[in-house]
Amino acid sequence: MFKTALRNVLAHKARLLMTVLAVTLGVAFVCGTLVFAESSATAYRAAASQNFHGIAVTVTPKDPPPGTTTNSGVLDDALVRKLSDVPGVAAVRPSVDGSATLNAADGSPLRAGKAWANLAAAYVAGKDGADSRYPLAEGRAPANSGELAVDRGTADAGHLRVGDMVTLATDGPVMTKRLVGIVTTRDTRVTAGGTLAVFDKATAQKLFASPGHYNSIDLAAEAGTNQVALANQVTALLPADRALATSGTAQAAQQATNVDVMTRGYQKMPKIFAGVALFIGSFLIVNTFTMLVSRRTREIALLRAIGATRRQVVRSVLWEAVLVGLAASAAGFVAGLGIASVLPDLLGTAQDPLPNGPLVIGARPVMAALGVGVGITVLAAWLPSRKAAKIAPIEALRSAEQPPSATASRVRTAVGLVLLAAGAGLLVSLTGAKDASDANLQNAMFGCALLVAAMITLAPLLAVPVIRLGGRLTGRFGVTGRLARENALRDPRRTAATASVLMISTALVAGLAVIGDSSSHALDRQAASGLSADYVVGSRTTTTAIDPAALKRVAGTPGVKTASAVADSTLFTGGHVRNISGVDPATVDSVMRLDFVSGSSKDLGPGRIALSSSVAREQGVSTGGKVNAHIGPGDDFKEYTVVGVYEDNPIADDALGARTEVQQHSFKPGTVQRILVRTDGGAVSKATEDRLRTATGNSPLVQVKDREELVHDAAGTMGELLTLMYGLLAIGVVISLLGIVNTLAMSVAERTREIGMLRAIGMDRAGVRRMIRLESVTVAAFGTLLGLVGGLFGAWAVGSLAGGAMKQYSLSLPWGTLLLVCLVSLTIGVVAAAVPARRAAALSPLEAVAET
């Protein structure tokens, strides 16, 4: 039977090639994702090990004891000298670390979106006058408070040269320093797209610690010294409860754990593509093997007649699937290596590059290639093989085609209707929930899965009425159109299986497109609904603030009508943590669109706050009521009077208070986080934006955005969804194309005599080609129609849950995208028919009629 299977594979290698390509896509994404993940993790680990190269023990301050705010004063020069005398210590390197954001040469913030990787450090020279952590590549080390050095990557990204004046900020006023040197570093945070600013020791201590003190002390060990033993020795010398000694091995292990967490996020989207490719590709496999088995019914019957058992017949078909799966696994593995090599460039950006390193091929990708490629193919071929084995030899020899029994059709109908009722019922029941909780979202996904299963099950039953209805259009092409319709209806199961591939991809794309477009419009409206200001001047990170003195400069900027500062903090109310915005009652109505249900912002003041509608319902209070709460850190609860309740507003946050009170309880007392600016006549221009940046001192920690940019940023959150949508569309297009080509090629082979008869009675070659193309377009249109209906219904049901999270959400149909999907689907039908139509038209009428 193995020889029989091998012969059949070689006899149908061109047709099985389509199946191999479909499986190859899924295998390639799976293997590529696994290789990429392991390669990225290895590159991160290699870079991390360089960070700790030569470090045996690191001494850092412990968390400050109760009643104090800092513990940095424990690491001083006296401790450095003390640690130098510890037996086994070869060298001691004190460090001062912090964060600094720089401006590029053109004045724009340099990689300001990666505040966690905008590092700053002190240049601490050793006995040789150099700091081995930051080798100089150009220039010299900073020697005073007016000088600075940066790493090579930062210099290149910002077009900075030695001698330039660099504007930067740490956590306060803007500073300007002369660039005197360019260094290199092995810190993975910097090499992966961050920045590094290096100060002289005294300046760094003043900015990030205190004069004469350090943030950490690294110890290098003499050869043969045990790190853990050395760490224990150092711990015995440290002030109790004030400092901690950690071995380099322990730090590297922690870094490796962090690396594993970092690399997981990069695997999600490729895995989704792999899952979709394998899922819809399985339909192509089932369809291909079903048609192959159908064509070989007489051959199988003959095998049964000469003694082959049902198990041997099944085994023969499964051996074919194994051979096809092995070919797909090998091709998919090679293609996966190509995907893994380009994923760093696709997923990384200029601002957030991924680490480079050699591809790491472990056992997992190889096993995954075999398991996925062979496993999916064998599982998909199992049903056709069992069906072939059940055919009685005499019955098979009598007829080449065995229509489904009435019992099987009734069972399919019953199962399909049950799945449809369960899926549609579950989705409809969720439309009244208006609650985007995890449980509801999971139920919605389960309902969509049931709906897809129902559509697949009922597709053969729907094919007849839908295609007959659409046949009115193809009928306008005359005899060829009517023949195309009847050919599509000849085997509804085959038509449905071929169309299911396109149906699933269309449903996914249509559903995601509707949800994405509706959410994007909702985010647009949400971003603009609560704001009447023309500009928002804000800090780039949650850990930085704006100097209150900048408010006067912004207010005095030409063209500015109103400038209102906002101080953000947290509001603690009976176990709930909410955000509170401190505003100026006199100017807040000019820059925010506040829709008060009751009360007014004019009454805000010490001890008086306003709540959003959702928070007021949560607390069970209304205007005039009392709330026991406290603002910012601490446990000093007091009673606040609610002077107003307003509709939920993303700009105003959950509660409003007087700025004079809120800013005293923010994470940096006395500062503000936003300045809302109203211009004369609502004028928005590049010149006005530049003047506002100048008023804030061109600080790289401050950003100036107009209303259009805020809306664009809000809509930008849907970018990943749109990328996913078009990726799924591309996968669906490729596999659908392969499926329709395969089906038509086999259909043409089955109808050789029929096509020869048509040619003999007068149909020309153009008519034959037109008939095959119309049949292909009919199948594609059927799959597209079912997919659109299912996708739009699912999007309506799932989208209703989003309305609970976004008040502005409403169903919006992206007509352009939906039209594009329809055009792509019909184009698939035309393109897929090209080769089969040409082959059919090339048949000789006499030879075709004479074929047995």
CSV table of C-alpha atoms in Angstrom, one decimal, residues 264-608:
chain,number,residue,atom,x,y,z
A,264,ARG,CA,6.9,36.9,24.1
A,265,GLY,CA,5.1,39.9,22.7
A,266,TYR,CA,6.8,39.6,19.3
A,267,GLN,CA,5.4,36.2,18.8
A,268,LYS,CA,1.7,37.0,18.9
A,269,MET,CA,1.0,38.3,15.4
A,270,PRO,CA,3.0,35.7,13.5
A,271,LYS,CA,1.3,33.0,15.5
A,272,ILE,CA,-2.1,34.4,14.5
A,273,PHE,CA,-1.1,34.3,10.9
A,274,ALA,CA,0.1,30.7,11.3
A,275,GLY,CA,-3.2,29.7,12.9
A,276,VAL,CA,-5.3,31.3,10.2
A,277,ALA,CA,-3.2,29.8,7.4
A,278,LEU,CA,-3.4,26.3,8.8
A,279,PHE,CA,-7.1,26.6,9.6
A,280,ILE,CA,-8.2,27.7,6.2
A,281,GLY,CA,-5.5,25.6,4.5
A,282,SER,CA,-7.0,22.5,6.0
A,283,PHE,CA,-10.1,23.1,3.9
A,284,LEU,CA,-7.9,23.0,0.8
A,285,ILE,CA,-6.4,19.7,1.9
A,286,VAL,CA,-9.8,18.1,2.6
A,287,ASN,CA,-11.1,19.3,-0.7
A,288,THR,CA,-8.0,18.1,-2.6
A,289,PHE,CA,-8.0,14.6,-1.1
A,290,THR,CA,-11.8,14.3,-1.4
A,291,MET,CA,-11.6,15.0,-5.2
A,292,LEU,CA,-8.6,12.7,-5.6
A,293,VAL,CA,-10.4,9.9,-3.8
A,294,SER,CA,-13.5,10.5,-5.8
A,295,ARG,CA,-11.6,10.3,-9.1
A,296,ARG,CA,-10.0,7.0,-7.9
A,297,THR,CA,-13.2,5.4,-6.7
A,298,ARG,CA,-13.0,2.6,-9.3
A,299,GLU,CA,-9.4,2.1,-8.5
A,300,ILE,CA,-10.1,1.8,-4.8
A,301,ALA,CA,-13.0,-0.6,-5.6
A,302,LEU,CA,-10.7,-2.8,-7.6
A,303,LEU,CA,-8.2,-2.9,-4.7
A,304,ARG,CA,-11.1,-3.9,-2.4
A,305,ALA,CA,-12.2,-6.5,-5.0
A,306,ILE,CA,-8.8,-8.2,-5.1
A,307,GLY,CA,-8.5,-8.4,-1.3
A,308,ALA,CA,-7.5,-5.0,0.1
A,309,THR,CA,-9.1,-4.3,3.4
A,310,ARG,CA,-10.7,-1.0,4.5
A,311,ARG,CA,-7.8,-0.4,6.8
A,312,GLN,CA,-5.3,-0.8,3.9
A,313,VAL,CA,-7.3,1.7,1.8
A,314,VAL,CA,-7.3,4.2,4.7
A,315,ARG,CA,-3.6,3.5,5.2
A,316,SER,CA,-2.9,4.1,1.5
A,317,VAL,CA,-4.6,7.6,1.5
A,318,LEU,CA,-2.9,8.5,4.8
A,319,TRP,CA,0.5,7.5,3.5
A,320,GLU,CA,-0.2,10.0,0.6
A,321,ALA,CA,-1.0,12.6,3.2
A,322,VAL,CA,2.2,11.8,5.1
A,323,LEU,CA,4.3,12.2,2.0
A,324,VAL,CA,2.6,15.5,1.2
A,325,GLY,CA,3.0,16.7,4.8
A,326,LEU,CA,6.7,15.8,4.8
A,327,ALA,CA,7.2,17.9,1.6
A,328,ALA,CA,5.2,20.8,3.1
A,329,SER,CA,7.2,20.6,6.3
A,330,ALA,CA,10.5,20.7,4.6
A,331,ALA,CA,9.4,23.6,2.4
A,332,GLY,CA,7.8,25.4,5.3
A,333,PHE,CA,10.8,25.0,7.5
A,334,VAL,CA,13.0,26.7,4.8
A,335,ALA,CA,10.5,29.4,4.3
A,336,GLY,CA,10.2,29.9,8.0
A,337,LEU,CA,14.0,30.6,8.2
A,338,GLY,CA,13.4,33.4,5.7
A,339,ILE,CA,10.5,34.8,7.7
A,340,ALA,CA,12.6,34.6,10.9
A,341,SER,CA,15.4,36.6,9.2
A,342,VAL,CA,13.1,39.4,8.1
A,343,LEU,CA,10.9,39.7,11.2
A,344,PRO,CA,13.3,41.9,13.2
A,345,ASP,CA,13.1,44.5,10.4
A,346,LEU,CA,9.3,44.2,10.1
A,347,LEU,CA,8.5,44.3,13.9
A,348,GLY,CA,11.3,46.7,14.8
A,349,THR,CA,11.5,50.4,13.9
A,350,ALA,CA,14.1,53.0,13.7
A,351,GLN,CA,13.1,54.2,17.2
A,352,ASP,CA,12.7,50.6,18.6
A,353,PRO,CA,15.1,48.2,16.7
A,354,LEU,CA,15.3,44.6,17.7
A,355,PRO,CA,18.7,43.0,18.5
A,356,ASN,CA,20.6,41.5,15.7
A,357,GLY,CA,22.2,38.0,15.9
A,358,PRO,CA,22.5,34.7,14.1
A,359,LEU,CA,19.5,32.5,13.6
A,360,VAL,CA,19.2,29.9,16.4
A,361,ILE,CA,17.6,26.7,15.1
A,362,GLY,CA,16.7,24.4,18.0
A,363,ALA,CA,14.7,21.2,18.2
A,364,ARG,CA,11.3,23.0,18.7
A,365,PRO,CA,11.1,24.5,15.2
A,366,VAL,CA,12.0,21.2,13.6
A,367,MET,CA,9.5,19.3,15.7
A,368,ALA,CA,6.9,21.9,15.0
A,369,ALA,CA,7.4,21.7,11.3
A,370,LEU,CA,6.9,18.0,11.3
A,371,GLY,CA,4.1,18.0,13.8
A,372,VAL,CA,2.2,20.8,12.1
A,373,GLY,CA,2.9,19.9,8.4
A,374,VAL,CA,2.3,16.2,8.7
A,375,GLY,CA,-0.2,16.3,11.5
A,376,ILE,CA,-2.6,18.8,9.8
A,377,THR,CA,-2.3,17.1,6.5
A,378,VAL,CA,-3.0,13.6,7.9
A,379,LEU,CA,-5.9,14.8,10.0
A,380,ALA,CA,-7.4,16.6,7.0
A,381,ALA,CA,-7.0,13.5,4.8
A,382,TRP,CA,-8.5,11.2,7.4
A,383,LEU,CA,-12.2,11.9,6.6
A,384,PRO,CA,-11.8,11.4,2.8
A,385,SER,CA,-9.9,8.2,3.5
A,386,ARG,CA,-12.6,6.8,5.7
A,387,LYS,CA,-15.3,7.7,3.2
A,388,ALA,CA,-13.4,5.9,0.5
A,389,ALA,CA,-13.0,2.8,2.6
A,390,LYS,CA,-16.7,2.6,3.3
A,391,ILE,CA,-17.7,2.3,-0.4
A,392,ALA,CA,-18.7,-1.3,-1.4
A,393,PRO,CA,-16.6,-2.7,-4.3
A,394,ILE,CA,-19.5,-3.6,-6.5
A,395,GLU,CA,-21.2,-0.2,-5.9
A,396,ALA,CA,-18.0,1.7,-6.7
A,397,LEU,CA,-17.4,-0.2,-9.9
A,398,ARG,CA,-20.9,0.6,-11.0
A,399,SER,CA,-20.6,4.4,-10.6
A,400,ALA,CA,-17.8,6.8,-10.3
A,401,GLU,CA,-19.7,9.3,-8.2
A,402,GLN,CA,-21.5,8.5,-5.0
A,403,PRO,CA,-24.0,11.2,-4.0
A,404,PRO,CA,-24.4,11.7,-0.3
A,405,SER,CA,-27.2,9.7,1.4
A,406,ALA,CA,-30.4,11.4,2.4
A,407,THR,CA,-29.6,10.5,6.0
A,408,ALA,CA,-26.2,12.2,5.8
A,409,SER,CA,-27.8,15.4,4.4
A,410,ARG,CA,-30.4,15.5,7.1
A,411,VAL,CA,-27.7,15.1,9.8
A,412,ARG,CA,-25.6,17.8,8.2
A,413,THR,CA,-28.7,20.1,8.1
A,414,ALA,CA,-29.6,19.4,11.7
A,415,VAL,CA,-26.0,19.9,13.0
A,416,GLY,CA,-25.7,23.2,11.0
A,417,LEU,CA,-28.9,24.6,12.2
A,418,VAL,CA,-28.1,23.8,15.8
A,419,LEU,CA,-24.7,25.5,15.5
A,420,LEU,CA,-26.3,28.5,13.8
A,421,ALA,CA,-28.9,28.8,16.5
A,422,ALA,CA,-26.3,28.5,19.3
A,423,GLY,CA,-23.8,30.9,17.7
A,424,ALA,CA,-26.3,33.5,16.6
A,425,GLY,CA,-28.3,33.2,19.8
A,426,LEU,CA,-25.2,33.7,21.9
A,427,LEU,CA,-24.1,36.8,19.9
A,428,VAL,CA,-27.6,38.3,20.0
A,429,SER,CA,-27.8,37.8,23.7
A,430,LEU,CA,-24.6,39.8,24.2
A,431,THR,CA,-25.8,42.8,22.2
A,432,GLY,CA,-27.8,44.0,25.2
A,433,ALA,CA,-24.8,43.6,27.6
A,434,LYS,CA,-23.0,46.7,26.7
A,435,ASP,CA,-20.1,45.5,28.8
A,436,ALA,CA,-16.7,44.7,27.3
A,437,SER,CA,-15.7,42.5,30.2
A,438,ASP,CA,-13.3,39.6,29.6
A,439,ALA,CA,-16.1,37.1,30.1
A,440,ASN,CA,-18.4,38.8,27.5
A,441,LEU,CA,-15.5,39.1,25.0
A,442,GLN,CA,-14.7,35.4,25.4
A,443,ASN,CA,-18.4,34.5,24.9
A,444,ALA,CA,-18.5,36.7,21.8
A,445,MET,CA,-15.4,34.9,20.4
A,446,PHE,CA,-17.0,31.5,21.1
A,447,GLY,CA,-20.2,32.7,19.5
A,448,CYS,CA,-18.3,33.7,16.4
A,449,ALA,CA,-16.6,30.4,16.3
A,450,LEU,CA,-19.9,28.6,16.4
A,451,LEU,CA,-21.2,30.9,13.7
A,452,VAL,CA,-18.3,30.0,11.4
A,453,ALA,CA,-18.7,26.3,12.1
A,454,ALA,CA,-22.4,26.7,11.2
A,455,MET,CA,-21.7,28.5,7.9
A,456,ILE,CA,-19.1,25.7,6.9
A,457,THR,CA,-21.6,23.0,7.8
A,458,LEU,CA,-24.6,24.6,5.9
A,459,ALA,CA,-22.5,25.9,3.0
A,460,PRO,CA,-23.4,22.9,0.7
A,461,LEU,CA,-27.1,23.4,1.4
A,462,LEU,CA,-26.9,27.1,0.8
A,463,ALA,CA,-24.9,26.7,-2.4
A,464,VAL,CA,-27.9,25.6,-4.5
A,465,PRO,CA,-30.3,28.5,-3.8
A,466,VAL,CA,-27.6,31.2,-3.6
A,467,ILE,CA,-25.9,30.2,-6.9
A,468,ARG,CA,-29.2,29.7,-8.7
A,469,LEU,CA,-30.1,33.3,-7.6
A,470,GLY,CA,-26.8,34.6,-8.7
A,471,GLY,CA,-27.1,32.6,-11.9
A,472,ARG,CA,-29.3,35.3,-13.3
A,473,LEU,CA,-26.2,37.4,-13.7
A,474,THR,CA,-24.1,34.7,-15.3
A,475,GLY,CA,-27.0,33.7,-17.5
A,476,ARG,CA,-26.6,37.0,-19.3
A,477,PHE,CA,-23.5,35.5,-20.9
A,478,GLY,CA,-25.7,33.0,-22.7
A,479,VAL,CA,-25.0,29.3,-22.9
A,480,THR,CA,-21.6,29.6,-21.3
A,481,GLY,CA,-23.0,31.4,-18.3
A,482,ARG,CA,-25.7,28.8,-17.8
A,483,LEU,CA,-23.2,26.0,-18.1
A,484,ALA,CA,-20.9,27.7,-15.6
A,485,ARG,CA,-23.8,27.9,-13.1
A,486,GLU,CA,-24.7,24.2,-13.6
A,487,ASN,CA,-21.1,23.1,-13.3
A,488,ALA,CA,-20.8,25.0,-9.9
A,489,LEU,CA,-24.0,23.2,-8.8
A,490,ARG,CA,-23.0,19.8,-10.0
A,491,ASP,CA,-21.3,19.0,-6.7
A,492,PRO,CA,-22.5,21.5,-4.0
A,493,ARG,CA,-20.2,19.9,-1.4
A,494,ARG,CA,-17.1,20.5,-3.6
A,495,THR,CA,-18.2,24.0,-4.4
A,496,ALA,CA,-18.9,24.7,-0.7
A,497,ALA,CA,-15.5,23.3,0.4
A,498,THR,CA,-13.7,25.4,-2.2
A,499,ALA,CA,-15.7,28.5,-1.3
A,500,SER,CA,-15.2,28.0,2.4
A,501,VAL,CA,-11.5,29.0,2.2
A,502,LEU,CA,-12.5,32.4,0.8
A,503,MET,CA,-15.6,32.6,3.1
A,504,ILE,CA,-13.5,32.3,6.3
A,505,SER,CA,-10.8,34.9,5.2
A,506,THR,CA,-13.5,37.3,4.0
A,507,ALA,CA,-15.5,36.9,7.2
A,508,LEU,CA,-12.3,37.7,9.3
A,509,VAL,CA,-11.3,40.6,7.2
A,510,ALA,CA,-14.8,42.1,6.9
A,511,GLY,CA,-15.5,41.7,10.7
A,512,LEU,CA,-12.1,43.2,11.7
A,513,ALA,CA,-12.5,46.0,9.1
A,514,VAL,CA,-15.9,47.0,10.5
A,515,ILE,CA,-14.7,46.8,14.2
A,516,GLY,CA,-11.5,48.7,13.3
A,517,ASP,CA,-13.3,51.4,11.4
A,518,SER,CA,-16.0,51.8,14.0
A,519,SER,CA,-13.5,51.9,16.9
A,520,SER,CA,-11.3,54.3,15.0
A,521,HIS,CA,-14.1,56.8,14.5
A,522,ALA,CA,-15.2,56.3,18.1
A,523,LEU,CA,-11.6,57.1,19.3
A,524,ASP,CA,-11.6,60.2,17.0
A,525,ARG,CA,-14.8,61.5,18.5
A,526,GLN,CA,-13.7,60.6,22.0
A,527,ALA,CA,-10.3,62.4,21.6
A,528,ALA,CA,-12.0,65.5,20.4
A,529,SER,CA,-15.3,65.5,22.4
A,530,GLY,CA,-13.9,66.7,25.7
A,531,LEU,CA,-11.5,69.3,24.4
A,532,SER,CA,-12.1,72.8,23.2
A,533,ALA,CA,-8.5,73.9,23.4
A,534,ASP,CA,-6.5,74.1,20.2
A,535,TYR,CA,-3.2,72.8,21.7
A,536,VAL,CA,-2.2,70.5,24.5
A,537,VAL,CA,1.3,71.1,26.0
A,538,GLY,CA,2.1,68.0,28.1
A,539,SER,CA,4.9,65.9,29.5
A,540,ARG,CA,6.0,62.9,27.5
A,541,THR,CA,6.1,60.5,30.4
A,542,THR,CA,4.2,59.9,33.6
A,543,THR,CA,7.3,60.5,35.7
A,544,THR,CA,8.0,64.0,34.4
A,545,ALA,CA,6.2,67.3,34.9
A,546,ILE,CA,6.1,70.8,33.5
A,547,ASP,CA,7.6,73.7,35.4
A,548,PRO,CA,4.7,75.9,36.6
A,549,ALA,CA,6.7,78.9,35.5
A,550,ALA,CA,6.2,77.8,31.9
A,551,LEU,CA,2.4,78.6,32.3
A,552,LYS,CA,3.2,82.4,32.3
A,553,ARG,CA,5.4,82.1,29.3
A,554,VAL,CA,2.8,80.1,27.4
A,555,ALA,CA,0.1,82.5,28.3
A,556,GLY,CA,2.2,85.4,27.1
A,557,THR,CA,2.9,83.8,23.7
A,558,PRO,CA,1.6,85.8,20.8
A,559,GLY,CA,-1.6,84.3,19.4
A,560,VAL,CA,-2.6,82.6,22.7
A,561,LYS,CA,-6.0,83.6,24.1
A,562,THR,CA,-6.2,81.3,27.1
A,563,ALA,CA,-3.7,79.0,28.8
A,564,SER,CA,-5.0,76.8,31.6
A,565,ALA,CA,-2.8,74.4,33.5
A,566,VAL,CA,-3.9,71.0,34.7
A,567,ALA,CA,-2.3,69.1,37.6
A,568,ASP,CA,-2.9,65.3,37.5
A,569,SER,CA,-3.0,63.1,40.5
A,570,THR,CA,-4.8,60.1,42.0
A,571,LEU,CA,-8.0,60.0,44.0
A,572,PHE,CA,-8.5,57.2,46.5
A,573,THR,CA,-12.1,56.5,47.4
A,574,GLY,CA,-13.1,53.5,49.5
A,575,GLY,CA,-10.9,50.9,47.8
A,576,HIS,CA,-11.1,52.5,44.4
A,577,VAL,CA,-8.2,54.4,42.7
A,578,ARG,CA,-9.3,57.0,40.2
A,579,ASN,CA,-7.6,59.9,38.3
A,580,ILE,CA,-8.3,63.5,39.3
A,581,SER,CA,-7.4,66.6,37.3
A,582,GLY,CA,-6.7,69.8,39.1
A,583,VAL,CA,-8.0,72.7,37.0
A,584,ASP,CA,-8.5,76.5,37.3
A,585,PRO,CA,-12.2,77.1,37.8
A,586,ALA,CA,-12.0,80.5,36.1
A,587,THR,CA,-10.5,79.1,32.8
A,588,VAL,CA,-11.4,75.4,32.6
A,589,ASP,CA,-14.7,76.0,30.6
A,590,SER,CA,-12.6,77.8,27.9
A,591,VAL,CA,-10.4,74.8,27.2
A,592,MET,CA,-12.6,71.8,28.2
A,593,ARG,CA,-16.0,70.8,27.0
A,594,LEU,CA,-17.7,69.8,30.2
A,595,ASP,CA,-21.3,68.7,30.1
A,596,PHE,CA,-22.5,69.0,33.7
A,597,VAL,CA,-25.5,66.9,34.6
A,598,SER,CA,-25.8,69.0,37.8
A,599,GLY,CA,-23.6,71.6,39.5
A,600,SER,CA,-20.8,73.6,38.0
A,601,SER,CA,-17.0,73.8,37.8
A,602,LYS,CA,-17.2,77.3,39.2
A,603,ASP,CA,-17.7,75.9,42.7
A,604,LEU,CA,-14.5,73.9,42.7
A,605,GLY,CA,-12.2,74.8,45.5
A,606,PRO,CA,-10.4,73.4,48.6
A,607,GLY,CA,-12.4,70.4,49.9
A,608,ARG,CA,-14.8,70.6,46.9
